[in-house]
Amino acid sequence: MLFFALLVKVTWILAADGGHHWTYEGPHGQDHWPTSYPECGGDAQSPINIQTDSVIFDPDLPAVQPHGYDQPGTEPLDLHNNGHTVQLSLPSTLHLGGLPRKYTAAQLHLHWGQKGSQEGSEHQINSEATVAELHVVHYDSESYGSLREAAQKPQGLAVLGILIEVGETENQAYGHILSHLHEIRHKDQITSVPPFNVRELLPQQLEQFFRYNGSLTTPPCYQSVVWTVFHRRAQISVEQLEKLQGTLFSTEEEPLAPLIQNYRIPQPLNQRTIFASFVQGETLCPPGEMLGLGVGILAGCLCLLLAVYFIAQKIRKKRLGNRKSVAFTSARATTEA
Ligand SMILES: *[C@@H]1O[C@H](CO)[C@@H](O)[C@H](O)[C@H]1NC(C)=O
């Protein structure tokens, strides 16, 4: 009987994971994913490091429009610790506009680092990671009946990637998720959370984004994702980050292992092109550099002004001196006459 129960459990675990146990580190870690999941070794994997000097500006990229995000309905939403991440199920009234087909939302989840770490995002911009990343997963509901069916089809999925950094204030929207983590500390625990405005998890400005073809960032790594990574970031407080980094376990029972560092390292870009909805340069210049540039220009102007002033002074003095000597000479000339 016990054996049967164990067998059922093992089969269930295998089925749920699509075949094999996987982790981020260790003998089942990301370097070993391709052994059990061949597609993880493919040539169009995610995440990637977005090198902004090699992206292509595409003026025809339509704006990404989240529809229904601000009216998530009245039904509570499931929040699930699946041992790899914390995942919120989303109602099918949420969908994305601005892509070739209608993509319906299915779930969102987070990736983060270890306690106190400044890393944790999956995507990087110019080799810079942030503390965490939000993924909102959608599937092509015009062509397929479910997320499961769409997940293996070319461009079957559309995922929004939002880089998260630490800001000054608490983010109320992220609070709707983070304040429930203590209810689902162990793997396979589920709680329900009241519906909230999911739009507020995204950055305010959605106009600037990167677009590329990639994959799921976890096994089975299907290369079916149209990625949209926003240039603007979302911000959570340091207390919120600590809650994310310090509350969950990746195991059901003892020995408890913390659920941390659930991010995959950037994958080779290979032959792919990354498109940008915006022109680099002025918009990508971070405020610090802009300030530096401003100060530089100001200092340069000041130097030039001072130089001109001193030269003018010198010329004036010289002229005055000339005039004096002329006056002196002429005065002498008059007395001598
Ligand atoms: C993604 O791949 C499809 C099919 O090859 C192609 O039509 C599309 O332009 C690609 N999109 C990007 C952003 O590279």
Short mmCIF file of C-alpha atoms in Angstrom, two decimals, residues 68-289:
data_model
loop_
_atom_site.label_atom_id
_atom_site.label_comp_id
_atom_site.label_asym_id
_atom_site.label_seq_id
_atom_site.Cartn_x
_atom_site.Cartn_y
_atom_site.Cartn_z
CA GLY A 68 -8.43 43.95 -18.69
CA TYR A 69 -5.38 44.13 -16.41
CA ASP A 70 -6.96 46.89 -14.36
CA GLN A 71 -10.26 44.97 -13.92
CA PRO A 72 -9.23 41.52 -12.68
CA GLY A 73 -12.83 40.61 -11.79
CA THR A 74 -14.33 39.51 -8.49
CA GLU A 75 -13.02 35.94 -8.18
CA PRO A 76 -10.05 35.36 -5.86
CA LEU A 77 -6.79 34.40 -7.59
CA ASP A 78 -4.69 31.32 -6.75
CA LEU A 79 -1.19 32.00 -5.46
CA HIS A 80 0.97 28.89 -5.62
CA ASN A 81 4.42 27.93 -4.36
CA ASN A 82 5.36 25.32 -6.97
CA GLY A 83 8.86 24.77 -5.59
CA HIS A 84 10.46 26.76 -8.42
CA THR A 85 8.68 30.10 -8.03
CA VAL A 86 5.60 31.82 -6.64
CA GLN A 87 2.91 31.83 -9.32
CA LEU A 88 -0.36 33.76 -9.55
CA SER A 89 -3.07 32.40 -11.83
CA LEU A 90 -4.70 35.05 -14.00
CA PRO A 91 -8.27 35.16 -15.33
CA SER A 92 -8.70 34.74 -19.09
CA THR A 93 -10.32 38.19 -19.28
CA LEU A 94 -6.77 39.58 -19.31
CA HIS A 95 -5.15 39.69 -22.74
CA LEU A 96 -2.52 41.46 -24.76
CA GLY A 97 -2.93 43.76 -27.74
CA GLY A 98 -0.18 44.92 -30.07
CA LEU A 99 0.96 41.45 -31.16
CA PRO A 100 0.08 39.67 -34.42
CA ARG A 101 -2.56 37.58 -32.59
CA LYS A 102 -4.61 37.83 -29.45
CA TYR A 103 -2.66 36.46 -26.50
CA THR A 104 -4.65 35.56 -23.37
CA ALA A 105 -3.05 35.75 -19.93
CA ALA A 106 -2.58 32.54 -17.91
CA GLN A 107 -0.23 33.24 -15.02
CA LEU A 108 2.51 35.45 -13.68
CA HIS A 109 5.52 34.57 -11.54
CA LEU A 110 8.77 35.98 -10.21
CA HIS A 111 12.49 35.26 -10.32
CA TRP A 112 14.89 36.52 -7.64
CA GLY A 113 18.27 36.04 -5.98
CA GLN A 114 19.55 35.04 -2.57
CA LYS A 115 19.24 37.12 0.60
CA GLY A 116 20.99 40.45 0.26
CA SER A 117 21.89 39.87 -3.39
CA GLN A 118 21.71 42.63 -5.99
CA GLU A 119 21.14 40.02 -8.69
CA GLY A 120 18.06 37.97 -9.41
CA SER A 121 16.63 39.05 -12.75
CA GLU A 122 16.90 36.70 -15.71
CA HIS A 123 17.24 39.27 -18.48
CA GLN A 124 20.10 41.69 -18.36
CA ILE A 125 20.50 45.00 -20.15
CA ASN A 126 24.10 45.78 -21.07
CA SER A 127 25.22 42.98 -18.71
CA GLU A 128 23.37 44.58 -15.81
CA ALA A 129 20.97 42.42 -13.80
CA THR A 130 18.40 43.80 -11.35
CA VAL A 131 17.20 42.26 -8.07
CA ALA A 132 14.17 40.44 -9.52
CA GLU A 133 12.02 39.95 -12.61
CA LEU A 134 8.29 39.53 -13.20
CA HIS A 135 7.02 37.35 -16.06
CA VAL A 136 3.43 37.62 -17.25
CA VAL A 137 2.70 34.56 -19.40
CA HIS A 138 0.12 34.59 -22.24
CA TYR A 139 -0.79 32.12 -24.97
CA ASP A 140 -2.09 32.55 -28.51
CA SER A 141 -5.78 31.94 -27.82
CA GLU A 142 -6.74 32.60 -31.45
CA SER A 143 -4.89 29.49 -32.59
CA TYR A 144 -4.87 27.23 -29.51
CA GLY A 145 -7.27 26.11 -26.81
CA SER A 146 -4.92 26.20 -23.83
CA LEU A 147 -1.55 27.30 -22.56
CA ARG A 148 -0.44 23.69 -22.56
CA GLU A 149 -1.30 23.24 -26.22
CA ALA A 150 0.29 26.54 -27.28
CA ALA A 151 3.48 26.08 -25.25
CA GLN A 152 5.24 23.94 -27.86
CA LYS A 153 4.10 25.86 -30.96
CA PRO A 154 6.20 28.54 -32.68
CA GLN A 155 5.18 31.90 -31.19
CA GLY A 156 2.51 30.09 -29.19
CA LEU A 157 3.36 32.12 -26.09
CA ALA A 158 3.90 35.81 -25.36
CA VAL A 159 5.66 36.75 -22.14
CA LEU A 160 6.10 40.23 -20.69
CA GLY A 161 9.37 40.65 -18.79
CA ILE A 162 9.56 43.37 -16.16
CA LEU A 163 12.86 44.10 -14.46
CA ILE A 164 12.41 44.94 -10.78
CA GLU A 165 14.72 47.21 -8.83
CA VAL A 166 14.75 48.59 -5.29
CA GLY A 167 13.09 51.96 -4.82
CA GLU A 168 12.34 54.28 -1.94
CA THR A 169 8.76 53.29 -1.23
CA GLU A 170 6.66 50.18 -0.80
CA ASN A 171 4.94 49.04 -3.99
CA GLN A 172 1.29 48.42 -3.10
CA ALA A 173 0.62 46.28 -6.18
CA TYR A 174 3.48 43.88 -5.39
CA GLY A 175 2.23 43.94 -1.80
CA HIS A 176 -0.88 42.05 -3.00
CA ILE A 177 1.44 39.09 -3.76
CA LEU A 178 4.24 39.49 -1.21
CA SER A 179 1.95 39.90 1.81
CA HIS A 180 0.64 36.35 1.21
CA LEU A 181 3.97 34.54 0.85
CA HIS A 182 3.98 33.43 4.49
CA GLU A 183 0.81 31.42 3.77
CA ILE A 184 2.58 29.32 1.14
CA ARG A 185 6.08 28.89 2.57
CA HIS A 186 6.30 25.21 1.58
CA LYS A 187 6.31 23.71 -1.90
CA ASP A 188 2.84 22.84 -3.27
CA GLN A 189 1.01 25.16 -0.91
CA ILE A 190 -1.69 27.32 -2.45
CA THR A 191 -3.60 30.29 -1.11
CA SER A 192 -6.16 32.64 -2.63
CA VAL A 193 -5.64 36.36 -2.87
CA PRO A 194 -8.29 39.00 -3.56
CA PRO A 195 -8.25 40.27 -7.15
CA PHE A 196 -6.22 43.44 -7.66
CA ASN A 197 -5.11 45.80 -10.41
CA VAL A 198 -2.46 43.74 -12.23
CA ARG A 199 -1.60 46.66 -14.52
CA GLU A 200 0.11 48.32 -11.56
CA LEU A 201 2.72 45.55 -11.44
CA LEU A 202 4.02 46.85 -14.78
CA PRO A 203 6.11 49.99 -15.21
CA GLN A 204 4.04 53.14 -15.79
CA GLN A 205 5.49 53.66 -19.25
CA LEU A 206 5.23 50.73 -21.63
CA GLU A 207 6.33 52.53 -24.82
CA GLN A 208 9.96 51.47 -24.60
CA PHE A 209 10.54 47.76 -24.97
CA PHE A 210 12.74 45.10 -26.56
CA ARG A 211 11.26 42.28 -28.65
CA TYR A 212 12.87 38.97 -29.57
CA ASN A 213 12.03 35.31 -30.16
CA GLY A 214 13.08 33.05 -27.30
CA SER A 215 12.05 30.31 -24.92
CA LEU A 216 10.64 29.38 -21.54
CA THR A 217 13.40 30.06 -18.99
CA THR A 218 12.67 26.80 -17.14
CA PRO A 219 12.53 23.19 -18.36
CA PRO A 220 11.27 22.10 -20.82
CA CYS A 221 12.61 25.40 -22.32
CA TYR A 222 10.26 25.32 -25.34
CA GLN A 223 11.36 27.85 -27.96
CA SER A 224 7.87 29.22 -28.39
CA VAL A 225 7.98 32.63 -26.72
CA VAL A 226 7.57 36.08 -28.24
CA TRP A 227 9.39 38.11 -25.61
CA THR A 228 8.67 41.72 -24.66
CA VAL A 229 11.16 43.09 -22.15
CA PHE A 230 10.35 46.59 -20.96
CA HIS A 231 13.09 49.17 -20.72
CA ARG A 232 11.47 50.88 -17.73
CA ARG A 233 11.64 49.04 -14.43
CA ALA A 234 9.22 48.41 -11.59
CA GLN A 235 10.30 49.28 -8.08
CA ILE A 236 9.74 47.56 -4.75
CA SER A 237 11.05 48.52 -1.32
CA VAL A 238 14.04 46.83 0.28
CA GLU A 239 11.68 45.27 2.88
CA GLN A 240 9.58 43.79 0.08
CA LEU A 241 12.67 42.38 -1.61
CA GLU A 242 13.77 40.80 1.66
CA LYS A 243 10.34 39.19 2.01
CA LEU A 244 10.66 37.74 -1.49
CA GLN A 245 14.19 36.50 -0.83
CA GLY A 246 13.51 35.10 2.63
CA THR A 247 10.05 33.54 2.93
CA LEU A 248 9.65 30.56 0.63
CA PHE A 249 11.02 27.02 0.61
CA SER A 250 11.54 24.86 -2.47
CA THR A 251 10.70 21.69 -0.53
CA GLU A 252 7.52 20.32 1.01
CA GLU A 253 9.00 19.21 4.30
CA GLU A 254 12.31 18.66 6.11
CA PRO A 255 14.97 19.15 5.06
CA LEU A 256 13.70 22.62 4.15
CA ALA A 257 15.63 24.34 1.40
CA PRO A 258 15.15 28.06 0.79
CA LEU A 259 13.54 29.00 -2.53
CA ILE A 260 16.18 31.45 -3.75
CA GLN A 261 18.31 32.14 -6.82
CA ASN A 262 15.64 30.85 -9.16
CA TYR A 263 17.04 32.61 -12.18
CA ARG A 264 18.66 31.21 -15.28
CA ILE A 265 21.87 32.77 -16.59
CA PRO A 266 21.78 34.62 -19.97
CA GLN A 267 21.85 32.32 -23.00
CA PRO A 268 23.73 32.87 -26.29
CA LEU A 269 21.90 35.19 -28.69
CA ASN A 270 23.22 33.22 -31.70
CA GLN A 271 21.64 34.35 -34.98
CA ARG A 272 18.73 36.21 -33.42
CA THR A 273 17.87 39.89 -33.76
CA ILE A 274 16.59 41.98 -30.87
CA PHE A 275 14.25 44.75 -31.93
CA ALA A 276 13.60 47.93 -29.94
CA SER A 277 10.47 50.07 -30.04
CA PHE A 278 12.54 53.17 -29.38
CA VAL A 279 15.71 54.92 -30.48
CA GLN A 280 18.68 54.38 -28.21
CA GLY A 281 21.07 57.22 -27.43
CA GLU A 282 19.30 60.06 -25.68
CA THR A 283 16.57 57.86 -24.17
CA LEU A 284 18.97 55.18 -23.02
CA CYS A 285 21.40 57.64 -21.45
CA PRO A 286 20.86 57.01 -17.73
CA PRO A 287 20.14 60.08 -15.56
CA GLY A 288 23.61 59.88 -13.99
CA GLU A 289 25.32 60.12 -17.35
#
